[in-house]
Coordinates of C-alpha atoms in Angstrom, one line a residue:
M1 CA 53.3 25.4 73.4
S2 CA 54.0 26.8 76.8
A3 CA 57.0 29.1 77.1
Y4 CA 58.1 27.1 80.1
V5 CA 58.9 24.1 77.9
L6 CA 61.6 26.2 76.1
I7 CA 63.5 27.0 79.3
P8 CA 65.6 23.9 79.3
L9 CA 66.5 24.6 75.6
I10 CA 67.1 28.4 75.9
I11 CA 69.6 28.1 78.8
P12 CA 71.9 25.6 77.1
L13 CA 71.8 27.7 73.9
I14 CA 72.8 30.8 75.8
A15 CA 75.7 28.9 77.4
I16 CA 76.7 27.5 74.0
F17 CA 76.7 30.9 72.5
V18 CA 78.9 32.3 75.3
I19 CA 81.3 29.4 75.0
F20 CA 81.4 29.8 71.2
L21 CA 82.4 33.5 71.5
L22 CA 85.2 32.7 74.0
I23 CA 86.6 29.8 71.9
N24 CA 86.2 31.7 68.7
R25 CA 88.4 34.6 70.0
K26 CA 91.1 32.1 71.0
A27 CA 90.9 29.9 67.9
K28 CA 93.5 31.0 65.4
S29 CA 93.2 28.5 62.5
S30 CA 90.1 28.3 60.3
L31 CA 90.2 24.5 60.5
R32 CA 89.8 24.7 64.3
K33 CA 87.0 27.1 63.9
K34 CA 85.3 24.8 61.4
G35 CA 85.5 21.9 63.9
I36 CA 83.9 24.1 66.6
Y37 CA 81.1 25.1 64.2
V38 CA 80.4 21.5 63.4
T39 CA 80.4 20.4 67.0
L40 CA 78.1 23.2 68.2
T41 CA 75.8 22.8 65.3
G42 CA 75.4 19.1 66.0
Y43 CA 74.8 19.7 69.6
I44 CA 72.1 22.3 68.8
C45 CA 70.4 19.8 66.4
I46 CA 70.3 17.2 69.2
L47 CA 68.7 19.7 71.5
L48 CA 66.1 20.6 69.0
L49 CA 65.4 16.9 68.2
A50 CA 65.0 16.1 71.9
L51 CA 62.6 19.0 72.3
G52 CA 60.5 17.7 69.4
V53 CA 60.4 14.2 70.8
Y54 CA 59.4 15.5 74.2
L55 CA 56.5 17.6 72.8
Y56 CA 55.1 14.5 71.0
L57 CA 55.4 12.1 73.9
P58 CA 52.0 11.1 75.5
K59 CA 51.5 13.1 78.7
E60 CA 48.8 10.8 80.1
E61 CA 47.7 7.4 79.0
Y62 CA 44.2 7.6 80.6
P63 CA 41.9 10.6 80.5
T64 CA 41.4 12.4 83.7
T65 CA 39.2 15.3 84.9
G66 CA 41.2 16.1 88.0
D67 CA 41.5 14.4 91.4
I68 CA 39.0 11.6 91.9
E69 CA 37.2 11.5 95.2
Q70 CA 36.6 7.9 96.2
S71 CA 35.2 9.0 99.6
E72 CA 31.8 9.5 97.9
E73 CA 31.6 5.8 97.0
P74 CA 29.9 3.4 99.5
N75 CA 31.7 0.5 101.1
L76 CA 30.3 -2.4 99.0
Y77 CA 31.2 -5.0 101.6
L78 CA 29.4 -3.3 104.4
M79 CA 26.4 -2.6 102.3
A80 CA 26.3 -6.2 101.1
E81 CA 26.7 -7.5 104.6
E82 CA 23.6 -5.6 105.6
G83 CA 21.7 -6.8 102.5
K84 CA 21.4 -3.3 101.1
F85 CA 21.9 -4.3 97.5
S86 CA 19.2 -1.9 96.2
E87 CA 21.4 1.0 97.4
I88 CA 24.5 -0.1 95.4
E89 CA 22.6 -0.9 92.2
D90 CA 24.7 1.6 90.3
F91 CA 27.8 -0.4 91.0
K92 CA 26.4 -3.6 89.4
V93 CA 28.6 -4.4 86.4
K94 CA 27.6 -7.9 85.3
S95 CA 24.9 -10.5 86.0
W96 CA 24.6 -14.3 85.3
E97 CA 21.5 -16.4 85.4
F98 CA 21.5 -20.2 85.5
S99 CA 18.7 -22.8 85.5
R100 CA 18.4 -25.0 88.5
T101 CA 19.3 -28.6 87.7
K102 CA 19.9 -30.2 91.1
D103 CA 18.7 -30.0 94.7
R104 CA 22.2 -29.2 95.7
L105 CA 24.6 -26.4 94.8
E106 CA 28.3 -26.4 95.7
I107 CA 30.1 -23.1 95.5
L108 CA 33.8 -23.2 94.7
L109 CA 36.1 -20.1 94.8
K110 CA 39.1 -20.6 92.6
Y111 CA 41.2 -17.8 94.2
I112 CA 42.8 -17.0 97.5
V113 CA 40.3 -15.3 99.7
G114 CA 41.2 -11.6 99.9
E115 CA 42.4 -11.6 96.3
G116 CA 39.0 -12.0 94.8
P117 CA 35.4 -10.9 95.4
E118 CA 33.6 -11.4 98.6
V119 CA 30.6 -13.7 98.1
F120 CA 27.2 -13.3 99.6
V121 CA 24.4 -16.0 99.2
E122 CA 20.7 -15.5 99.9
K123 CA 17.8 -17.9 99.6
V124 CA 14.8 -16.2 97.9
D125 CA 11.6 -17.1 96.2
T126 CA 12.9 -17.9 92.8
D127 CA 13.4 -20.9 90.5
S128 CA 16.8 -20.0 89.1
I129 CA 20.3 -19.1 90.3
T130 CA 21.2 -15.5 89.8
V131 CA 24.7 -14.1 90.3
D132 CA 25.3 -10.3 90.4
L133 CA 28.8 -8.7 90.5
Y134 CA 29.3 -5.3 92.1
R135 CA 32.5 -3.4 92.1
S136 CA 33.8 0.1 92.9
R137 CA 36.4 2.0 91.0
S138 CA 40.2 1.4 90.9
I139 CA 42.2 4.6 90.9
L140 CA 45.8 5.0 89.9
N141 CA 47.7 7.9 91.5
G142 CA 44.5 9.5 92.6
R143 CA 43.7 10.7 89.1
H144 CA 43.3 7.8 86.6
D145 CA 40.3 5.5 86.6
I146 CA 41.6 2.1 85.5
T147 CA 38.5 0.1 86.5
D148 CA 37.8 -1.1 83.0
E149 CA 41.3 -2.4 82.6
I150 CA 40.8 -5.0 85.4
P151 CA 39.0 -8.1 84.2
V152 CA 35.8 -9.2 86.0
P153 CA 35.6 -12.6 87.7
K154 CA 34.4 -15.6 85.7
V155 CA 31.3 -17.5 86.8
D156 CA 30.4 -20.9 85.5
L157 CA 27.8 -23.5 86.5
T158 CA 28.6 -27.1 85.8
S159 CA 26.0 -29.7 87.0
D160 CA 25.6 -28.8 90.7
M161 CA 28.9 -26.8 91.0
L162 CA 29.1 -23.0 90.8
V163 CA 32.7 -22.0 90.1
I164 CA 33.9 -18.4 90.6
T165 CA 37.3 -17.6 89.2
Q166 CA 39.2 -14.3 89.6
Q167 CA 41.0 -13.7 86.3
E168 CA 44.6 -12.5 86.5
A169 CA 45.8 -9.4 84.7
Q170 CA 49.2 -7.8 84.3
L171 CA 48.9 -4.0 83.9
K172 CA 51.9 -1.8 83.0
F173 CA 51.8 1.9 83.3
Y174 CA 54.2 4.6 82.2
G175 CA 54.3 8.2 83.1
F176 CA 56.3 11.3 82.1
N177 CA 57.0 14.2 84.4
N178 CA 58.4 17.6 83.6
E179 CA 62.0 18.2 84.5
F180 CA 62.7 20.4 87.5
P181 CA 63.5 23.6 85.4
I182 CA 60.0 23.3 83.9
E183 CA 58.2 22.2 87.0
Q184 CA 59.4 25.0 89.1
F185 CA 57.9 27.6 86.7
S186 CA 54.7 25.8 85.9
D187 CA 51.3 26.0 87.7
A188 CA 51.6 22.3 88.7
H189 CA 52.4 21.8 92.4
F190 CA 53.4 18.7 94.2
D191 CA 50.5 17.1 96.0
P192 CA 51.3 14.0 98.0
G193 CA 47.6 13.1 97.9
N194 CA 47.8 12.4 94.2
L195 CA 50.4 9.6 94.7
G196 CA 47.9 7.2 96.3
S197 CA 46.5 4.3 94.4
S198 CA 43.6 2.1 95.4
F199 CA 41.9 -0.9 94.0
G200 CA 38.1 -1.1 94.2
G201 CA 36.2 -3.8 96.1
N202 CA 34.4 -6.6 94.4
V203 CA 31.2 -8.2 95.8
V204 CA 29.3 -11.2 94.3
Y205 CA 25.7 -11.6 95.3
I206 CA 24.1 -15.0 94.7
R207 CA 20.4 -15.7 94.9
V208 CA 19.2 -19.3 95.0
P209 CA 15.9 -21.1 95.5
E210 CA 14.8 -21.4 99.1
D211 CA 14.8 -25.2 99.1
L212 CA 18.3 -25.5 97.5
N213 CA 21.0 -27.1 99.6
V214 CA 24.0 -24.8 99.4
V215 CA 27.5 -26.1 100.3
Y216 CA 31.0 -24.8 99.9
D217 CA 34.6 -25.6 100.5
N218 CA 35.4 -25.5 104.2
Q219 CA 38.8 -23.9 103.5
N220 CA 37.1 -21.0 101.9
D221 CA 34.0 -20.8 104.0
F222 CA 35.1 -17.5 105.5
G223 CA 35.0 -16.0 102.0
I224 CA 31.3 -16.8 101.7
R225 CA 28.5 -15.2 103.7
M226 CA 24.9 -16.4 104.0
I227 CA 22.4 -13.6 104.3
V228 CA 19.5 -14.2 106.6
R229 CA 16.8 -11.6 106.7

C-alpha cells in the first residue's frame, strides 16, 4: 500500500487529536469527556472503514498496458476503397459464406448509414457469396481497449436478399480517481491526451459471382460501394 494513500487519513487524525486535547482541557465533567471519547472514536472508525473500502474498490475495469497508439492502425475505409484487403487481413474479425441460390442479390442495410459498417462489393470468379468483416479498435480514454465489448454486425441471407444489421449495445463504464491530496503527491500526472475516446471503423467486404445481378436500396446506395479493378 502506497504511503500517499494514508495522507487523507493522517491529516484528519492529527486534527482530531489536536481538537481532542483542547476540548479535554476545557471539559470538566467525566460525562462530557466520555461523550467526546465516543464521538471521536466513532469518527475514527468511519475513517478507517472508508479507507478499507477505497483500497478494495476496482481501480480499472479493463486491463491496460499504457497509452494506446491508434496512429499505427491503417484507415480501413481508405484501404478498402483502394481494394487493398490483403493489407488489412489482420483486422478481419469474422467471415460468412453463403451458397448462391438466385441470379439476383439484393443488399439491405438495416441501419442508418454512418452508424454501421461501410459496405464494399466486388464481383470475382467464385460460385458462392462471401462476406468479410474488418474493424479497427475502439479505445476508451486513450487507455482501454473495448473492441470486444461492441457486438459485430449480423449478416443473414434469405432467398435473394442479403441483410446486414448493426446490433445495438449499451455500455456503461465507471472510473475512480484519486482525490487531490493523493494525486498531488503521486507519480500520476494529468494528461489531456488520455481523455480522448474513439470508436473503430467497420468495413464489410462482399464477394459475389461475376454474373450475379447486385441491387440495393436507393436510399442507402451511398453506403455501398462497388469495387471495379
